[in-house]
Coordinates of C-alpha atoms in Angstrom, one line a residue:
Chain A
M1217 CA -12.2 -8.1 -2.4
V1218 CA -10.5 -11.2 -1.2
S1219 CA -7.7 -12.4 -3.3
A1220 CA -6.5 -15.9 -3.2
I1221 CA -3.2 -17.2 -2.0
H1222 CA -0.8 -18.4 -4.7
S1223 CA 2.4 -20.3 -4.8
S1224 CA 5.4 -18.9 -6.6
S1225 CA 5.4 -21.6 -9.3
R1226 CA 1.8 -21.0 -10.0
R1227 CA 2.4 -17.2 -10.2
A1228 CA 5.3 -17.7 -12.6
A1229 CA 3.2 -20.0 -14.8
T1230 CA 0.4 -17.4 -14.8
L1231 CA 2.8 -14.7 -15.9
C1232 CA 4.2 -16.9 -18.7
A1233 CA 0.6 -17.7 -19.9
L1234 CA -0.2 -14.0 -19.9
A1235 CA 2.9 -13.2 -21.9
L1236 CA 2.0 -15.9 -24.4
F1237 CA -1.6 -14.5 -24.7
F1238 CA -0.2 -11.0 -25.1
V1239 CA 1.9 -12.1 -28.1
I1240 CA -1.1 -14.0 -29.7
A1241 CA -3.4 -11.0 -29.1
L1242 CA -0.9 -8.7 -30.8
A1243 CA -0.6 -11.0 -33.8
V1244 CA -4.3 -11.5 -34.2
A1245 CA -5.2 -7.8 -33.6
A1246 CA -2.6 -6.7 -36.2
G1247 CA -4.4 -8.8 -38.8
V1248 CA -7.8 -7.3 -38.1
G1249 CA -9.1 -4.4 -40.2
A1250 CA -10.3 -3.4 -43.6
V1251 CA -7.8 -5.9 -45.1
R1252 CA -7.4 -9.0 -43.0
Y1253 CA -4.1 -10.8 -42.6
P1254 CA -3.6 -14.2 -41.0
P1255 CA -1.3 -14.4 -38.0
A1256 CA 1.4 -16.2 -40.2
A1257 CA 1.5 -13.2 -42.5
V1258 CA 1.7 -10.8 -39.5
A1259 CA 4.6 -12.9 -38.1
R1260 CA 6.4 -12.8 -41.5
A1261 CA 5.9 -9.0 -41.8
A1262 CA 7.2 -8.5 -38.2
L1263 CA 10.5 -10.0 -39.4
H1264 CA 10.8 -7.6 -42.4
P1265 CA 10.5 -4.0 -41.1
F1266 CA 9.0 -1.7 -43.6
G1267 CA 9.4 -4.4 -46.3
A1268 CA 8.4 -3.9 -49.9
S1269 CA 5.3 -6.0 -50.1
G1270 CA 1.8 -4.4 -49.6
A1271 CA 1.2 -6.4 -46.4
D1272 CA 4.5 -5.3 -44.9
Q1273 CA 3.6 -1.7 -45.7
V1274 CA 0.1 -1.8 -44.3
L1275 CA 1.2 -3.6 -41.2
W1276 CA 4.3 -1.5 -40.4
M1277 CA 2.7 1.9 -41.3
L1278 CA -0.7 1.3 -39.7
R1279 CA -1.4 -1.8 -37.8
F1280 CA 1.8 -2.4 -35.7
P1281 CA 1.9 1.1 -34.2
R1282 CA -1.8 0.8 -33.5
V1283 CA -1.7 -2.5 -31.6
L1284 CA 1.4 -1.4 -29.7
M1285 CA -0.3 1.8 -28.7
A1286 CA -3.3 -0.2 -27.5
A1287 CA -0.9 -2.4 -25.5
L1288 CA 0.8 0.7 -24.1
V1289 CA -2.5 2.3 -23.1
G1290 CA -3.8 -0.9 -21.5
A1291 CA -0.6 -1.6 -19.6
A1292 CA 0.0 2.0 -18.5
L1293 CA -3.6 2.6 -17.2
S1294 CA -3.6 -0.8 -15.4
L1295 CA -0.3 -0.1 -13.7
A1296 CA -1.4 3.4 -12.7
G1297 CA -4.6 2.0 -11.3
A1298 CA -2.8 -0.7 -9.3
L1299 CA -0.3 1.8 -7.9
L1300 CA -3.0 4.2 -6.7
Q1301 CA -5.3 1.4 -5.4
G1302 CA -2.3 0.1 -3.4
M1303 CA -1.3 3.4 -2.0
L1304 CA -4.8 4.4 -1.0
R1305 CA -5.8 0.9 0.0
N1306 CA -9.0 1.5 -1.8
P1307 CA -10.2 -0.9 -4.6
L1308 CA -12.5 1.8 -6.1
V1309 CA -9.7 4.1 -7.1
D1310 CA -8.8 4.5 -10.8
P1311 CA -5.9 6.2 -12.5
Y1312 CA -8.1 9.2 -13.3
L1313 CA -8.2 10.0 -9.6
T1314 CA -5.1 12.2 -10.0
G1315 CA -7.2 14.4 -12.3
A1316 CA -4.9 13.6 -15.2
S1317 CA -7.6 12.7 -17.7
A1318 CA -10.0 15.4 -16.7
G1319 CA -7.2 18.0 -17.0
A1320 CA -6.2 16.6 -20.3
A1321 CA -9.8 16.6 -21.6
C1322 CA -10.2 20.2 -20.5
A1323 CA -7.0 21.3 -22.2
V1324 CA -8.0 19.4 -25.4
A1325 CA -11.4 21.1 -25.4
V1326 CA -9.9 24.5 -24.9
A1327 CA -7.3 23.8 -27.6
L1328 CA -9.9 22.8 -30.1
V1329 CA -11.9 25.9 -29.4
F1330 CA -8.8 28.0 -30.2
G1331 CA -8.4 26.0 -33.4
L1332 CA -5.2 24.1 -32.5
A1333 CA -4.3 21.5 -35.1
L1334 CA -5.0 17.9 -34.4
P1335 CA -1.4 16.7 -34.4
A1336 CA -0.6 19.0 -31.5
L1337 CA -3.3 17.5 -29.3
P1338 CA -1.3 14.6 -27.8
L1339 CA 1.3 17.0 -26.5
V1340 CA -1.3 19.4 -25.1
A1341 CA -3.0 16.4 -23.4
F1342 CA 0.2 15.1 -22.0
V1343 CA 1.3 18.4 -20.5
A1344 CA -2.1 19.2 -19.1
A1345 CA -2.4 15.7 -17.6
L1346 CA 0.9 16.0 -15.8
A1347 CA 0.2 19.6 -14.7
T1348 CA -3.2 18.6 -13.2
A1349 CA -1.7 15.6 -11.4
A1350 CA 1.0 18.0 -10.0
L1351 CA -1.7 20.4 -8.8
V1352 CA -3.7 17.6 -7.2
A1353 CA -0.5 16.3 -5.5
A1354 CA 0.3 19.8 -4.3
L1355 CA -3.2 20.2 -2.8
A1356 CA -2.9 16.8 -1.1
R1357 CA 0.4 17.6 0.4
T1358 CA 0.7 17.5 4.2
G1359 CA 4.1 18.1 5.8
S1360 CA 6.6 16.1 3.9
G1361 CA 4.1 13.6 2.6
I1362 CA 0.9 13.2 0.6
S1363 CA -2.3 12.5 2.6
A1364 CA -4.5 9.7 1.0
E1365 CA -7.8 11.4 2.0
R1366 CA -6.7 14.8 0.7
L1367 CA -5.5 13.2 -2.6
I1368 CA -9.0 11.7 -3.1
L1369 CA -10.7 15.0 -2.2
A1370 CA -8.5 17.1 -4.4
G1371 CA -8.5 14.6 -7.3
V1372 CA -12.3 14.2 -7.3
S1373 CA -13.1 17.9 -7.0
L1374 CA -10.6 19.1 -9.6
S1375 CA -11.9 16.3 -12.0
A1376 CA -15.4 17.6 -11.4
L1377 CA -14.3 21.2 -12.1
F1378 CA -12.6 20.2 -15.4
A1379 CA -15.5 18.0 -16.4
G1380 CA -17.7 21.1 -15.9
V1381 CA -15.5 23.2 -18.2
V1382 CA -15.6 20.4 -20.9
T1383 CA -19.4 20.3 -20.7
L1384 CA -19.5 24.1 -20.9
V1385 CA -17.4 24.0 -24.1
L1386 CA -19.5 21.3 -25.6
V1387 CA -22.7 23.4 -24.9
M1388 CA -21.3 26.7 -26.1
A1389 CA -19.1 25.6 -29.0
P1390 CA -20.7 25.7 -32.5
P1391 CA -21.8 22.2 -33.5
T1392 CA -18.9 21.6 -35.8
G1393 CA -15.5 20.0 -35.6
T1394 CA -14.8 21.4 -32.1
S1395 CA -17.5 19.4 -30.3
L1396 CA -17.0 16.4 -32.5
G1397 CA -13.3 16.4 -31.6
I1398 CA -14.0 16.7 -27.9
L1399 CA -16.6 13.9 -28.1
A1400 CA -14.1 11.7 -29.9
W1401 CA -11.6 12.4 -27.2
L1402 CA -14.1 11.5 -24.4
G1403 CA -15.0 8.3 -26.1
G1404 CA -11.3 7.2 -26.4
S1405 CA -9.7 6.3 -29.7
L1406 CA -6.4 5.2 -31.2
S1407 CA -7.1 6.3 -34.7
G1408 CA -4.9 8.8 -36.5
R1409 CA -1.8 8.2 -34.4
S1410 CA 1.4 6.5 -35.5
W1411 CA 5.0 5.9 -34.6
P1412 CA 6.0 9.5 -33.5
E1413 CA 3.2 9.7 -30.9
L1414 CA 3.8 6.1 -29.9
S1415 CA 7.6 6.5 -29.4
W1416 CA 7.5 9.5 -27.1
A1417 CA 4.5 8.2 -25.1
A1418 CA 6.3 4.9 -24.8
L1419 CA 9.4 6.7 -23.4
Y1420 CA 7.4 8.2 -20.5
A1421 CA 5.3 5.1 -20.0
L1422 CA 8.5 2.9 -19.7
A1423 CA 9.9 5.4 -17.2
G1424 CA 6.7 5.2 -15.2
A1425 CA 6.6 1.4 -15.4
A1426 CA 10.2 1.1 -14.2
A1427 CA 9.5 3.4 -11.3
A1428 CA 6.4 1.3 -10.5
L1429 CA 8.4 -1.9 -10.4
A1430 CA 11.0 -0.3 -8.1
L1431 CA 8.2 0.7 -5.8
A1432 CA 6.9 -2.9 -5.5
P1433 CA 8.6 -3.6 -2.0
A1434 CA 7.2 -0.3 -0.7
L1435 CA 3.7 -1.2 -2.1
N1436 CA 3.9 -4.5 -0.3
A1437 CA 4.8 -2.9 3.0
L1438 CA 1.9 -0.4 2.5
R1439 CA -0.5 -3.3 2.5
L1440 CA 0.1 -3.5 6.2
G1441 CA -0.9 0.1 6.7
E1442 CA 1.1 3.3 6.7
E1443 CA 2.1 3.2 10.4
R1444 CA 3.4 -0.4 10.1
A1445 CA 5.3 0.4 6.9
R1446 CA 7.0 3.3 8.6
A1447 CA 7.9 1.1 11.6
L1448 CA 9.6 -1.2 9.1
G1449 CA 11.8 1.6 8.0
V1450 CA 9.9 2.4 4.8
N1451 CA 10.1 6.0 3.8
V1452 CA 6.3 6.3 3.3
D1453 CA 6.4 9.9 2.2
R1454 CA 8.9 9.2 -0.5
A1455 CA 6.9 6.1 -1.5
H1456 CA 3.8 8.2 -1.8
W1457 CA 5.5 10.8 -4.0
G1458 CA 6.9 8.0 -6.1
I1459 CA 3.6 6.3 -6.5
V1460 CA 1.7 9.5 -7.4
G1461 CA 4.5 10.6 -9.7
S1462 CA 4.7 7.4 -11.7
A1463 CA 1.0 6.9 -11.8
A1464 CA 0.7 10.5 -13.3
L1465 CA 3.4 9.8 -15.8
L1466 CA 1.7 6.5 -16.9
T1467 CA -1.7 8.1 -17.1
A1468 CA -0.5 11.1 -19.0
A1469 CA 1.3 8.9 -21.5
A1470 CA -1.9 6.9 -22.0
V1471 CA -4.4 9.7 -22.3
S1472 CA -2.1 11.6 -24.6
I1473 CA -2.5 9.0 -27.3
S1474 CA -5.9 7.5 -26.6
G1475 CA -8.1 10.1 -24.8
M1476 CA -10.4 8.8 -22.1
V1477 CA -10.3 5.0 -21.9
G1478 CA -12.3 4.2 -18.8
F1479 CA -12.7 0.9 -16.9
V1480 CA -9.3 -0.6 -17.6
G1481 CA -7.4 1.0 -14.8
L1482 CA -10.2 0.3 -12.3
I1483 CA -10.9 -3.3 -13.1
V1484 CA -7.6 -4.9 -14.4
P1485 CA -5.9 -4.6 -11.0
H1486 CA -8.7 -6.7 -9.5
V1487 CA -8.3 -9.3 -12.2
A1488 CA -4.5 -9.4 -11.7
R1489 CA -4.9 -9.8 -8.0
R1490 CA -7.2 -12.7 -8.5
M1491 CA -4.7 -14.3 -10.9
V1492 CA -1.4 -13.9 -8.9
G1493 CA -2.4 -12.5 -5.5
S1494 CA -1.6 -9.1 -4.0
D1495 CA 2.2 -9.3 -3.8
A1496 CA 3.2 -6.3 -6.0
R1497 CA 6.3 -8.1 -7.4
W1498 CA 3.9 -10.4 -9.2
M1499 CA 0.8 -8.3 -9.4
L1500 CA 2.3 -5.3 -11.3
P1501 CA 3.7 -7.4 -14.2
A1502 CA 0.4 -9.4 -14.4
C1503 CA -1.5 -6.1 -14.4
A1504 CA 0.6 -4.7 -17.2
L1505 CA 0.1 -7.8 -19.4
A1506 CA -3.6 -8.3 -18.6
G1507 CA -4.3 -4.6 -19.3
A1508 CA -2.4 -4.7 -22.6
I1509 CA -4.2 -7.8 -23.7
L1510 CA -7.6 -6.3 -22.8
V1511 CA -7.1 -3.1 -24.7
V1512 CA -5.4 -4.8 -27.7
A1513 CA -8.4 -7.1 -28.0
A1514 CA -11.0 -4.3 -27.4
D1515 CA -9.3 -2.1 -30.1
A1516 CA -9.3 -5.0 -32.6
L1517 CA -13.1 -5.5 -31.8
S1518 CA -13.8 -1.8 -32.2
R1519 CA -12.3 -2.0 -35.7
A1520 CA -13.9 -5.4 -36.6
L1521 CA -17.5 -5.2 -35.3
V1522 CA -19.1 -2.8 -37.8
P1523 CA -16.5 -2.0 -40.5
P1524 CA -15.6 0.5 -41.8
I1525 CA -16.9 2.4 -38.7
E1526 CA -14.6 2.4 -35.7
L1527 CA -16.4 2.2 -32.4
P1528 CA -15.1 4.5 -29.6
L1529 CA -12.6 2.3 -27.7
G1530 CA -13.5 3.5 -24.2
V1531 CA -17.2 3.1 -24.9
L1532 CA -16.7 -0.4 -26.2
L1533 CA -14.6 -1.4 -23.2
S1534 CA -17.3 -0.1 -20.8
L1535 CA -20.2 -1.8 -22.7
L1536 CA -18.6 -5.2 -22.9
G1537 CA -16.2 -5.2 -20.0
V1538 CA -18.3 -3.9 -17.2
P1539 CA -21.1 -6.6 -17.5
A1540 CA -18.4 -9.2 -17.9
F1541 CA -16.7 -8.0 -14.7
L1542 CA -19.9 -7.7 -12.7
Y1543 CA -20.8 -11.2 -13.7
L1544 CA -17.5 -12.6 -12.6
A1545 CA -17.5 -10.6 -9.3
F1546 CA -21.0 -11.4 -8.3
H1547 CA -21.2 -14.9 -9.7
R1548 CA -18.1 -15.8 -7.7
R1549 CA -19.5 -14.2 -4.5
A1550 CA -22.8 -16.1 -4.9
A1551 CA -20.9 -19.3 -5.3
Chain B
M1199 CA 19.2 0.3 25.0
I1200 CA 16.5 3.0 24.6
E1201 CA 16.4 6.0 27.0
V1202 CA 13.7 8.7 27.1
R1203 CA 15.2 12.0 28.3
N1204 CA 13.0 14.7 29.7
A1205 CA 10.6 14.2 26.7
A1206 CA 7.6 16.4 26.1
L1207 CA 5.0 15.2 23.6
A1208 CA 2.7 17.4 21.6
Y1209 CA 0.4 17.5 18.6
G1210 CA 0.9 20.9 17.1
A1211 CA 1.0 23.5 19.8
C1212 CA -0.9 21.2 22.3
V1213 CA 1.6 19.6 24.7
F1214 CA -0.1 16.7 26.5
L1215 CA 2.8 15.0 28.3
R1216 CA 5.9 16.6 29.8
G1217 CA 9.1 15.7 31.6
V1218 CA 9.1 12.0 30.8
S1219 CA 12.4 10.2 31.6
F1220 CA 13.2 6.6 32.0
A1221 CA 15.8 4.1 30.6
L1222 CA 15.2 0.5 29.6
A1223 CA 17.5 -2.1 31.0
P1224 CA 18.5 -5.3 29.1
G1225 CA 16.2 -8.2 30.0
E1226 CA 13.4 -6.0 31.2
V1227 CA 9.7 -5.7 30.4
L1228 CA 8.3 -2.3 31.1
A1229 CA 4.5 -1.8 31.2
L1230 CA 3.1 1.6 30.2
V1231 CA -0.2 2.3 31.9
G1232 CA -2.5 5.3 32.2
P1233 CA -5.9 6.6 31.2
N1234 CA -7.1 6.9 27.6
G1235 CA -5.7 9.9 25.8
V1236 CA -2.8 10.4 28.2
G1237 CA -0.3 9.8 25.4
K1238 CA 0.8 6.1 25.9
T1239 CA 0.6 5.4 22.2
T1240 CA 2.4 8.6 21.2
L1241 CA 5.1 7.9 23.7
L1242 CA 5.5 4.4 22.2
R1243 CA 5.6 6.0 18.7
A1244 CA 8.3 8.4 19.9
M1245 CA 10.3 5.4 21.2
A1246 CA 9.9 3.9 17.7
G1247 CA 11.2 7.1 16.1
L1248 CA 7.8 7.8 14.4
H1249 CA 7.0 10.9 16.5
A1250 CA 9.5 13.6 17.3
P1251 CA 9.3 14.8 20.9
A1252 CA 8.6 18.6 21.2
E1253 CA 11.2 18.8 23.9
G1254 CA 13.9 16.4 25.2
E1255 CA 14.8 13.3 23.2
V1256 CA 14.7 9.6 22.8
V1257 CA 18.2 8.1 22.7
L1258 CA 19.3 4.7 21.4
D1259 CA 22.8 3.7 22.6
G1260 CA 23.8 7.3 23.0
R1261 CA 22.5 8.5 19.6
A1262 CA 19.3 10.5 19.2
L1263 CA 16.7 8.2 17.6
Q1264 CA 15.5 10.9 15.2
A1265 CA 19.0 11.1 13.7
I1266 CA 19.1 7.4 12.8
A1267 CA 18.1 6.4 9.3
P1268 CA 14.6 4.7 9.2
R1269 CA 15.9 1.3 8.0
A1270 CA 18.8 1.2 10.6
R1271 CA 16.3 2.2 13.3
A1272 CA 13.9 -0.6 12.2
R1273 CA 16.7 -3.1 12.8
E1274 CA 17.0 -1.9 16.4
V1275 CA 13.4 -1.1 17.4
A1276 CA 10.3 -3.1 16.4
L1277 CA 6.8 -1.7 16.9
V1278 CA 3.6 -3.8 17.1
S1279 CA 0.9 -1.2 16.6
A1280 CA -2.5 -1.6 18.1
D1281 CA -4.9 -1.8 15.2
G1282 CA -3.9 -2.0 11.6
P1283 CA -6.0 -2.4 8.5
A1284 CA -7.3 -5.8 7.4
V1285 CA -4.7 -7.5 5.3
E1286 CA -6.0 -9.8 2.6
G1287 CA -4.5 -12.2 0.1
V1288 CA -1.4 -12.7 2.1
T1289 CA -0.1 -15.9 3.8
V1290 CA 1.2 -15.8 7.4
R1291 CA 4.7 -16.5 6.1
E1292 CA 4.5 -13.6 3.6
L1293 CA 3.3 -11.2 6.3
V1294 CA 6.1 -12.3 8.8
S1295 CA 8.6 -11.9 6.0
A1296 CA 7.8 -8.2 5.9
G1297 CA 9.8 -8.0 9.1
R1298 CA 12.9 -8.6 7.0
L1299 CA 12.3 -5.4 4.9
P1300 CA 14.8 -3.3 6.9
Y1301 CA 17.5 -5.8 6.0
R1302 CA 16.7 -6.1 2.3
P1303 CA 18.5 -3.7 -0.2
W1304 CA 16.1 -2.3 -2.8
W1305 CA 17.5 -4.4 -5.6
R1306 CA 17.0 -7.7 -3.8
W1307 CA 13.3 -8.7 -4.0
S1308 CA 13.3 -12.1 -2.5
P1309 CA 14.4 -13.3 0.9
D1310 CA 18.0 -14.7 1.3
P1311 CA 18.8 -17.6 3.6
E1312 CA 19.3 -15.4 6.6
D1313 CA 15.9 -13.8 6.0
A1314 CA 14.3 -17.3 5.7
G1315 CA 16.1 -18.4 8.9
A1316 CA 14.8 -15.3 10.9
V1317 CA 11.2 -15.9 9.6
D1318 CA 11.3 -19.6 10.4
E1319 CA 12.6 -18.8 13.9
A1320 CA 9.9 -16.1 14.5
L1321 CA 7.2 -18.5 13.3
S1322 CA 8.4 -21.3 15.5
R1323 CA 8.7 -19.1 18.6
T1324 CA 5.2 -17.9 18.2
E1325 CA 4.0 -21.5 17.5
L1326 CA 2.8 -20.4 14.0
S1327 CA 4.9 -22.8 12.0
H1328 CA 2.0 -25.0 11.1
H1329 CA -0.1 -22.0 10.1
A1330 CA 2.7 -20.5 7.9
E1331 CA 0.9 -21.1 4.6
R1332 CA -2.5 -20.2 5.8
P1333 CA -4.1 -16.9 4.6
F1334 CA -3.8 -14.3 7.4
H1335 CA -7.4 -13.2 7.1
A1336 CA -8.6 -16.7 8.0
L1337 CA -6.9 -16.6 11.4
S1338 CA -8.5 -15.9 14.8
S1339 CA -7.8 -12.7 16.7
G1340 CA -5.4 -14.5 19.0
E1341 CA -3.5 -16.0 16.1
R1342 CA -3.4 -12.7 14.3
Q1343 CA -1.8 -11.0 17.3
R1344 CA 0.8 -13.7 17.4
V1345 CA 1.5 -13.0 13.7
W1346 CA 2.1 -9.3 14.3
I1347 CA 4.5 -10.3 17.2
A1348 CA 6.2 -12.8 14.9
L1349 CA 6.7 -10.1 12.3
A1350 CA 8.4 -7.9 14.9
L1351 CA 10.5 -10.9 16.1
A1352 CA 11.6 -11.4 12.5
Q1353 CA 13.0 -7.9 12.6
R1354 CA 15.6 -9.2 15.1
A1355 CA 15.5 -5.9 16.9
R1356 CA 16.8 -5.5 20.5
T1357 CA 13.8 -3.5 21.6
L1358 CA 10.2 -4.5 21.1
L1359 CA 7.4 -2.0 21.6
L1360 CA 3.8 -3.3 21.8
D1361 CA 0.7 -1.1 21.8
E1362 CA -2.1 -2.9 23.7
P1363 CA -1.2 -6.4 22.4
T1364 CA -3.9 -8.0 24.6
S1365 CA -6.9 -5.9 23.5
H1366 CA -9.5 -8.2 21.8
L1367 CA -7.8 -11.2 23.5
D1368 CA -9.2 -13.5 26.1
M1369 CA -7.2 -14.4 29.3
R1370 CA -5.5 -17.4 27.8
H1371 CA -4.4 -15.6 24.6
A1372 CA -3.4 -12.5 26.5
F1373 CA -1.2 -14.6 28.7
E1374 CA 0.3 -16.3 25.6
A1375 CA 1.1 -13.0 24.0
L1376 CA 2.7 -11.6 27.1
R1377 CA 4.7 -14.8 27.7
L1378 CA 6.2 -14.3 24.2
V1379 CA 7.2 -10.8 25.3
R1380 CA 8.8 -12.2 28.5
A1381 CA 10.7 -14.8 26.5
F1382 CA 11.9 -12.1 24.1
A1383 CA 13.2 -10.0 27.0
A1384 CA 14.8 -13.0 28.6
Q1385 CA 17.3 -13.1 25.7
G1386 CA 18.8 -9.8 27.0
H1387 CA 16.5 -7.6 25.0
A1388 CA 14.0 -5.1 26.3
A1389 CA 10.2 -4.7 25.7
V1390 CA 7.7 -1.9 26.4
V1391 CA 4.0 -2.9 26.5
V1392 CA 1.1 -0.6 26.7
L1393 CA -1.6 -2.3 28.8
H1394 CA -4.9 -1.3 30.3
D1395 CA -5.2 -4.2 32.7
L1396 CA -3.2 -3.1 35.8
N1397 CA -3.1 -6.7 37.1
L1398 CA -1.7 -8.1 33.8
A1399 CA 0.9 -5.3 34.0
A1400 CA 1.8 -6.3 37.6
A1401 CA 2.0 -10.0 36.7
F1402 CA 4.1 -9.7 33.6
A1403 CA 6.2 -6.5 33.8
D1404 CA 9.4 -5.9 35.8
R1405 CA 8.5 -2.2 36.0
I1406 CA 5.4 -0.1 35.4
A1407 CA 5.4 3.4 34.1
L1408 CA 2.2 5.1 35.3
L1409 CA 1.2 8.1 33.1
G1410 CA -1.4 10.6 34.3
A1411 CA -2.2 14.3 34.6
G1412 CA 0.2 15.1 31.7
R1413 CA 3.3 13.6 33.3
L1414 CA 5.0 10.4 34.3
L1415 CA 3.6 9.9 37.8
R1416 CA 6.0 7.0 38.7
C1417 CA 8.2 4.5 37.0
G1418 CA 9.1 1.6 39.3
T1419 CA 8.3 -2.0 40.4
P1420 CA 4.6 -2.9 40.4
E1421 CA 4.5 -2.5 44.2
E1422 CA 5.9 1.1 43.8
A1423 CA 3.9 2.2 40.8
L1424 CA 0.5 0.8 41.8
D1425 CA -0.1 3.3 44.6
E1426 CA -3.7 4.1 45.5
V1427 CA -3.0 7.9 45.6
L1428 CA -1.2 7.9 42.3
L1429 CA -3.8 5.7 40.6
R1430 CA -6.5 8.2 41.8
T1431 CA -4.5 11.1 40.3
A1432 CA -4.1 9.2 37.0
Y1433 CA -7.6 7.8 36.5
G1434 CA -9.7 10.1 38.6
V1435 CA -11.5 7.2 40.3
R1436 CA -10.8 5.2 43.4
I1437 CA -8.8 2.1 42.8
D1438 CA -8.0 -0.2 45.7
V1439 CA -4.6 -2.0 45.9
Q1440 CA -4.0 -5.0 48.0
R1441 CA -0.9 -6.9 48.7
R1442 CA -1.2 -10.7 48.5
P1443 CA 0.6 -13.0 50.8
D1444 CA 3.2 -13.8 48.0
G1445 CA 4.1 -10.1 47.9
R1446 CA 2.3 -9.3 44.6
V1447 CA -0.1 -6.4 44.4
V1448 CA -3.7 -6.6 43.0
A1449 CA -5.6 -3.6 41.9
F1450 CA -9.4 -3.4 41.6
A1451 CA -11.9 -0.7 41.0
N1452 CA -13.9 0.4 44.0
P1453 CA -17.4 1.1 42.8
D1454 CA -18.0 3.6 45.6
G1455 CA -15.1 5.7 44.4

């Protein structure tokens, strides 16, 4: 996909606009739910942490962690997608390529079969996601570096293997809580999580995001191809390990609190490139903000469309987001 | 300057080039010629520090190239590789600025005045200044080749290595590219150019290194290197060489060979 050329001032203006939209999205989304609060009430509550009023209580106990988790999942998956697309020079790559989500889904399925309690699932998912990504990276290892082709092969095949295990569990498990729990995971959801899950996932996601930003110059050099990047003195092997490692950390942090949320990590990098160009120094922050806005908005919709039922977040994103993206992509091409 | 000392090049256990030795002199353009698959590109990569010789070594100012840190090496040796992936969404200036990466500490993201000066100079030498803000993917093949050369010039290295810089180029653009290389060498630097066209090599290079049959057959002036017997050994076909009245040599394929 051809991305446009952008001047620095226009890029800075775009980032500021995205940041503004992000804050507005947080305020509006926090007000959506069984009880609605106008943005002014949300802003007032934000200034009074765990205040005494009912609104303060609801917002601080339920809504704020929820919208922040949505923001974290969106930003983390988009950044991970952008990192891997940049490393593999392939716009079809999504953050789940490292096998992180399939490994996590498999571990969650097995944990549910063995009757593990729900609160333990985020930890199980996180550990499994990181372990799977490490296994994929180990399989893709050549010499001192990671081969792009081997990473794709290892990631896709291990993901297929774990997806097979999940299906097997779904077919064999008694049609009770186990299969429902697995299905909820596969559909993606942010319900039933709060500050504890958010805080430790945020820790890992922030570490991954910082590493991603530090890798921006290397990602820019990799746009020219591995050989040219090497000739410019870039340690390509180290950059590859850094990219795979931070993408795995970001993806694991996201799937541990939301389950499978598809589409975001694949599409948002394309949108970000259209907005600010392919220079990673601008594209990565734009990606994080756009991804956060998208998931915060989608999560608010999932709660608001047919209350009191919550639609699965990942399903909603696919149903609404994919046609919108296809329209944008092909409409523009036709024009 | 770079010196290749008794180098053997191999992929895995398969050694395909042995006993290669030559040294570059300041101000010199050396053309590397030989049949496909003989190892010209690998030799060039070894001279850029991207391929470790199986035996022997490549030496830069008395130090083994492999022992020099990648960024320091990139400040000394610039490589223009033959074919790279398509690069989209980048202006010519952004692309040429990548040549300053070896000078930029990790915490500094944007170019400083010295970087900007080097980029401007590289753009102006390659006559790309008026294309600086154009998207790279909108350029013609000849202009793109000049951009890759400009990127290497922005590295301000003393040695420039170019892998088939004239493939895909017509005569005029090939001449332009090689004139840039000559102008670079004229500043007391050195350049190595992989070429397939023996006459372009004879016209633009001070010396020609002829590779063939798994070794360096000869490294010398065009008159010395373009020898009919050696060319037959290298390419396995008959190539006639004629000396023109001005002393230059011209090589052409003999269809009966």
